[in-house]
XYZ file of C-alpha atoms in Angstrom:
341
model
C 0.000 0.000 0.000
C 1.209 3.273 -1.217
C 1.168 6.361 1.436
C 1.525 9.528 0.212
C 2.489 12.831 2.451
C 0.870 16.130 1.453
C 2.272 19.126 2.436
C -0.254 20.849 4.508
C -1.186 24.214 2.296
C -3.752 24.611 4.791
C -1.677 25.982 7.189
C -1.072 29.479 7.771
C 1.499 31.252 10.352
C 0.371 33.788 12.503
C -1.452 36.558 11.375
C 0.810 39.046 9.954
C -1.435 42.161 10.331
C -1.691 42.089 14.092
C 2.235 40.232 14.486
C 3.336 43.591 12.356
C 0.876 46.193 14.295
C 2.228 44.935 17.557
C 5.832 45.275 17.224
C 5.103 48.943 15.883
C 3.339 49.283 19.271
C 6.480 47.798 21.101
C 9.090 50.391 19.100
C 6.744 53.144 19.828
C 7.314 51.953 23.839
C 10.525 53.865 24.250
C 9.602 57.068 23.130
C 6.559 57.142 25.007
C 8.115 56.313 27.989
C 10.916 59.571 27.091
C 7.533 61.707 26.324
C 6.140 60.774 29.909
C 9.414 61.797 31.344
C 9.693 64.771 29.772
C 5.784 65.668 29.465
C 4.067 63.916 32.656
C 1.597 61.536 32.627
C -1.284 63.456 30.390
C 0.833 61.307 27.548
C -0.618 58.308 29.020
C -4.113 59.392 29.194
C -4.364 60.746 26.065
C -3.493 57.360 24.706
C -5.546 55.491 26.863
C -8.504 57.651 25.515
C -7.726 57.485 21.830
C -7.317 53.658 22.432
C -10.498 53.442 24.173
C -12.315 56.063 21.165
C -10.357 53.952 18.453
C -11.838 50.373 19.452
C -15.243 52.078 20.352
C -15.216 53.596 16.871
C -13.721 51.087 14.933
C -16.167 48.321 16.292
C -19.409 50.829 15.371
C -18.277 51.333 11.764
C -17.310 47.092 11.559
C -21.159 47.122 13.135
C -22.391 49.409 9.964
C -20.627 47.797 7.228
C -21.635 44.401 8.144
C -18.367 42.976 9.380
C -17.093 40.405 11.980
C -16.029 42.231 14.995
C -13.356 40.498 16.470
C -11.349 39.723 13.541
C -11.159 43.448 12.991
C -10.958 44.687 16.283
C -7.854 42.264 17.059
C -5.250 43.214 13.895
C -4.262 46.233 15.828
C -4.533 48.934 13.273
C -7.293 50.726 15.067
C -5.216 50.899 17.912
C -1.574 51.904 15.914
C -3.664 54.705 14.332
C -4.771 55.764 17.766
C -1.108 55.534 19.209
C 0.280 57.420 16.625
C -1.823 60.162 16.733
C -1.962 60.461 20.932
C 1.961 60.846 20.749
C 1.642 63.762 17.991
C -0.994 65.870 20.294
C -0.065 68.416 23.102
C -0.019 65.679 26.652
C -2.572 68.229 28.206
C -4.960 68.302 24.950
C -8.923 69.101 26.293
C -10.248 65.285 25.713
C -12.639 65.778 23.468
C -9.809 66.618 20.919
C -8.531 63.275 20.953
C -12.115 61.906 20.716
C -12.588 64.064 17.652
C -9.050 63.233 15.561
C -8.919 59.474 16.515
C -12.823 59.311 15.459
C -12.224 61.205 12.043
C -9.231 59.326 11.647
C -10.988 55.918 11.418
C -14.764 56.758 10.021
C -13.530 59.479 7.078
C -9.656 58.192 6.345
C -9.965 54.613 6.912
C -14.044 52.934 6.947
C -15.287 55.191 4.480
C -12.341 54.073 1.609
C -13.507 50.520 3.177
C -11.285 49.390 5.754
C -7.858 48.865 6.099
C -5.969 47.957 3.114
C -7.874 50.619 1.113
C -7.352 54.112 2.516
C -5.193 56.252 0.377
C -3.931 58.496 2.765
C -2.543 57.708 6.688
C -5.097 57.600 8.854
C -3.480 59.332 11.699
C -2.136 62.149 9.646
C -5.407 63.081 9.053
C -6.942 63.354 12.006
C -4.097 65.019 13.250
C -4.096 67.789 10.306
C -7.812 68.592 10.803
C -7.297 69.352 14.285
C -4.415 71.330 13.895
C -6.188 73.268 11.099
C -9.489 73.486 12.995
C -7.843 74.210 16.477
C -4.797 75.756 15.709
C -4.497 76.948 19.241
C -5.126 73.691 21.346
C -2.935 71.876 18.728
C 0.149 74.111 19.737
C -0.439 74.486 23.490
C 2.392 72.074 24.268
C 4.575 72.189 27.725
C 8.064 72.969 27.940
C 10.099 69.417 28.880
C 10.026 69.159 32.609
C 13.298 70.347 33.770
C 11.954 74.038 32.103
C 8.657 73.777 33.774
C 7.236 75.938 36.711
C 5.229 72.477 37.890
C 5.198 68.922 36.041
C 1.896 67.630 35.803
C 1.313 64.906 38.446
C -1.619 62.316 37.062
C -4.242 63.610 38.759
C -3.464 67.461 37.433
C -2.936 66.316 34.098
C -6.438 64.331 34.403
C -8.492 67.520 35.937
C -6.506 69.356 33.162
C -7.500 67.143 30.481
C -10.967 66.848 31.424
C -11.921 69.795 32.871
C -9.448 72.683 31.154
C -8.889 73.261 34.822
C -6.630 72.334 37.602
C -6.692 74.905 40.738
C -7.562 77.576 39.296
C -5.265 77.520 36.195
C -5.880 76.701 32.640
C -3.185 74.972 30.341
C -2.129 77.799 28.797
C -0.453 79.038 32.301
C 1.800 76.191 32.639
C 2.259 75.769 28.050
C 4.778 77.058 26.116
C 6.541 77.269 22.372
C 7.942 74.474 20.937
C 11.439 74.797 19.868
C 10.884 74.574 15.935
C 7.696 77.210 16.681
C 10.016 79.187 19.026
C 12.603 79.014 16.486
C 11.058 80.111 13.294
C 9.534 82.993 15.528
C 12.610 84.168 16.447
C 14.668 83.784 13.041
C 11.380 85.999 11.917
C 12.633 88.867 14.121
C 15.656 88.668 12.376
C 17.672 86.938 15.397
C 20.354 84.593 14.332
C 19.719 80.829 14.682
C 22.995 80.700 16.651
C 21.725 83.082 19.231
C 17.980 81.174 19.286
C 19.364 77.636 20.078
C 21.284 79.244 23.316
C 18.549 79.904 24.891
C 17.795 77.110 27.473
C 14.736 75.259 25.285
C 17.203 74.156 22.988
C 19.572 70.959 23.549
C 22.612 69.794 22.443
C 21.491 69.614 18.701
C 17.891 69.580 18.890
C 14.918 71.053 20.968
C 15.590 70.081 24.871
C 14.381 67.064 25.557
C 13.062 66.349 22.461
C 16.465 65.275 20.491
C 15.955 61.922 23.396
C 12.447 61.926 22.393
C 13.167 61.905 18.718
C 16.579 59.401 19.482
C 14.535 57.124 21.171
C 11.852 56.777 17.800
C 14.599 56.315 15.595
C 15.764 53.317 17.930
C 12.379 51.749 17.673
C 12.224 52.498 13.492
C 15.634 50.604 13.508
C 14.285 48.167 15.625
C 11.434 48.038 12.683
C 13.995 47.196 10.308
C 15.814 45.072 11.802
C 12.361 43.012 12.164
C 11.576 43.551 8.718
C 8.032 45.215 9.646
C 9.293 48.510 7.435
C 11.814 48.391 4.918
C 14.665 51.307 4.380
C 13.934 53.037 1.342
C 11.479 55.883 3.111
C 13.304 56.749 5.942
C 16.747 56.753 4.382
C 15.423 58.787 1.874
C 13.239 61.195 4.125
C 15.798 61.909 6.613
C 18.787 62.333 4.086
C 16.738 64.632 1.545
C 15.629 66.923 5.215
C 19.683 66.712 6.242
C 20.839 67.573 2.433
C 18.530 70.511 1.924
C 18.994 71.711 5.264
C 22.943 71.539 5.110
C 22.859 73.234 1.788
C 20.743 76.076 3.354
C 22.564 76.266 6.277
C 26.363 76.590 4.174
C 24.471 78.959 2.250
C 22.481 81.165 4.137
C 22.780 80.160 7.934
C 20.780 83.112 8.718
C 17.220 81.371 7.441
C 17.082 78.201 9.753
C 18.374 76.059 12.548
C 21.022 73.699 11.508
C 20.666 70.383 10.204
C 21.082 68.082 12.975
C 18.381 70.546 14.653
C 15.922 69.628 12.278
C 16.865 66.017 12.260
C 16.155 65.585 16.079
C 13.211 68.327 16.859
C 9.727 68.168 16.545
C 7.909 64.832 14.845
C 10.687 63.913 12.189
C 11.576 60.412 13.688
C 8.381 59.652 14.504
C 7.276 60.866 10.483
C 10.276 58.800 9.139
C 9.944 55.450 11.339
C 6.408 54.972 11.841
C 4.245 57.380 9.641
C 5.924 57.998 6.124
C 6.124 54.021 6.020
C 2.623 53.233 6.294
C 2.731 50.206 3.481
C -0.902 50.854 2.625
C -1.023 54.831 1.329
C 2.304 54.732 0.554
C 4.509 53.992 -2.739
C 3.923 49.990 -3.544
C 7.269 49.654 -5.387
C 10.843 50.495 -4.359
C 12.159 53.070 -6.528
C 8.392 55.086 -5.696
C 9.387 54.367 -1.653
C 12.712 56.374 -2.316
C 11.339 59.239 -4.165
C 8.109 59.432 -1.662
C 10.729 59.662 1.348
C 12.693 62.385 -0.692
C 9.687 64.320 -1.362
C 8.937 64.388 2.252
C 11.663 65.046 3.549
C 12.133 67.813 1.136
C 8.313 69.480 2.002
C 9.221 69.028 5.599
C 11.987 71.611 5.059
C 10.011 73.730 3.225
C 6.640 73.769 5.241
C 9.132 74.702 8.468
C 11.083 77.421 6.719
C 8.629 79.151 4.463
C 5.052 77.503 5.560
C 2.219 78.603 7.783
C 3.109 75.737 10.800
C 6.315 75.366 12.626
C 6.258 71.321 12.114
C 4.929 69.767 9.189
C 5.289 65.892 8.983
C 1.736 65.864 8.839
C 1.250 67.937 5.675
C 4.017 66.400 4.227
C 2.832 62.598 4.285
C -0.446 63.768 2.920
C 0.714 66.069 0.044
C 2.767 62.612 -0.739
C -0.050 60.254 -0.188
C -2.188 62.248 -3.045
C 0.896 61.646 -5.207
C 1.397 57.870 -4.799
C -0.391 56.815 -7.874
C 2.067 58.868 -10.171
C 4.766 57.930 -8.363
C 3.667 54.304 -8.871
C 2.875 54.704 -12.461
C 6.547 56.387 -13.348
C 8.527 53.211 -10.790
C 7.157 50.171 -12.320
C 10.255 47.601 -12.648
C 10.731 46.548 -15.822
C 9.300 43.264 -16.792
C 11.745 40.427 -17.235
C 12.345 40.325 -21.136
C 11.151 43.859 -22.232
C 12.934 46.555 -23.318
């Protein structure tokens, strides 16, 4: 009697959606502990309430389209999106903010292009762009790193803060304060040299204080990322070296106009927009030649949304503007086809 042995097609590994969203949730890890210690603890609730509004949201829209819940709910991307876009918002951000961007983020960027997989543009960026262009003034209410601050949130402040607007007596905007990117393109804007602004005790070493660790500590988890294979190189080599090759051209050329390079490398949201954001494999480029010119196009608009734009950061913007050129840059980066000319 013959036997025969069939491989098992059947079988699948483990599920590479949710395996993938939760190691981006583990890189994120470091630099949310580094925001805590540098912002308090309204970092933590502001991510516990976009993960709470993310899974709340995600499983009413699963409910309206007709879709199993738990299959959904349990990949992770709900709650990436939410992550992603709690760490971008001022720590002390009134909570219906968060509410509002993690809820746009998933009905209008992800449900209503039908699910995940299918939106053309990130999800987070886009809740995080309408509230910064709806409430420009909550959006840029941050606090100044701890070691600059009159009083560091304790986590019942930054709750009563966060829920109330009021802790005491005072509002956020007695204990917020510029960023260093806002605080520098102020300054450079009453003609003060960028060597004079980064003395000044907000600045660092080579970046905002506090937030060159902040922004260290993201590009440890994106090589972390690589290293697992969840992201490849092409965007973030290609972001952060088209930011650091317009920015060192600039600065040999006219030093007066911006901060230096390494300042813009290490300040603001550029880790987190070259690790985790730019490299979202769903609205970005699908082949590798369109991944190196979408990172060099956003690197490049960062530059030039800080230096001659409307908003002191602009990761956000940048993505986008990118996302809405994806299909072009897919069209002009086909590889060839084995045996054509």
């Amino acid at each position: 009697m013959t036997s025969f042995k069939f491989s098992p097609p059947f079988l699948t590994g483990a599920n590479r959606v949710t395996l993938q969203m939760v190691q981006v949730i583990i890189a994120l890890i470091p630099a949310i502990i580094a925001l805590v210690f540098y912002f308090g603890y309204g970092v933590l609730i502001q991510i516990i309430l976009a993960l709470v509004t993310a899974l709340l949201t995600e499983a009413a829209m699963l409910k309206l389209r007709n879709r199993p819940l738990k299959p959904f709910l349990s990949d992770g991307s709900a709650a990436v999106t939410a992550v992603l876009l709690a760490v971008a918002i001022p720590p002390l951000s009134p909570w219906w903010l968060t509410v509002l961007g993690v809820s746009f983020a998933l009905i209008f960027a992800k449900h209503l292009y039908g699910g995940l997989g299918y939106n053309p543009f990130n999800p987070a960026m886009i809740g995080y762009v309408l509230l910064l262009i709806s409430f420009p003034l909550e959006m840029t209410t941050w606090l100044p790193v701890s070691s600059l601050a009159s009083q560091v949130p304790d986590f019942k402040m930054a709750a009563e803060l966060i829920f109330t607007g009021q802790w005491q007596g005072q509002g956020v905007d007695a204990l917020s304060g510029a960023t260093p990117l806002d605080q520098m393109k102020t300054q450079i804007g009453l003609m003060r040299s960028p060597e004079y602004v980064s003395s000044q005790p907000l600045f660092g070493m080579f970046g905002g204080l506090g937030w060159e660790w902040i922004n260290i500590w993201f590009a440890i988890g994106g090589i972390w990322l690589l290293y697992r294979r969840v992201i490849s190189w092409h965007v973030p080599v290609a972001l952060l070296g088209s930011l650091f090759l317009i920015s060192t051209v600039v600065w040999i050329v006219a030093p007066q106009v911006s901060g230096s390079p390494l300042f813009h490398l290490f300040s603001g949201g550029t880790m987190l927009g070259a690790f985790f954001i730019a490299t979202d494999p769903v609205s970005g480029s699908t082949t590798l030649k369109g991944r190196l010119v979408f990172g060099a196009g956003a690197g490049l608009l960062i530059y030039l949304i800080r230096i001659w734009g409307g908003y002191p950061d602009a990761v956000a913007f940048s993505v986008i503007i990118m996302n809405m050129l994806v299909p072009l840059i897919d069209y002009y980066t086909q590889p060839r086809v084995y045996g054509a000319r």
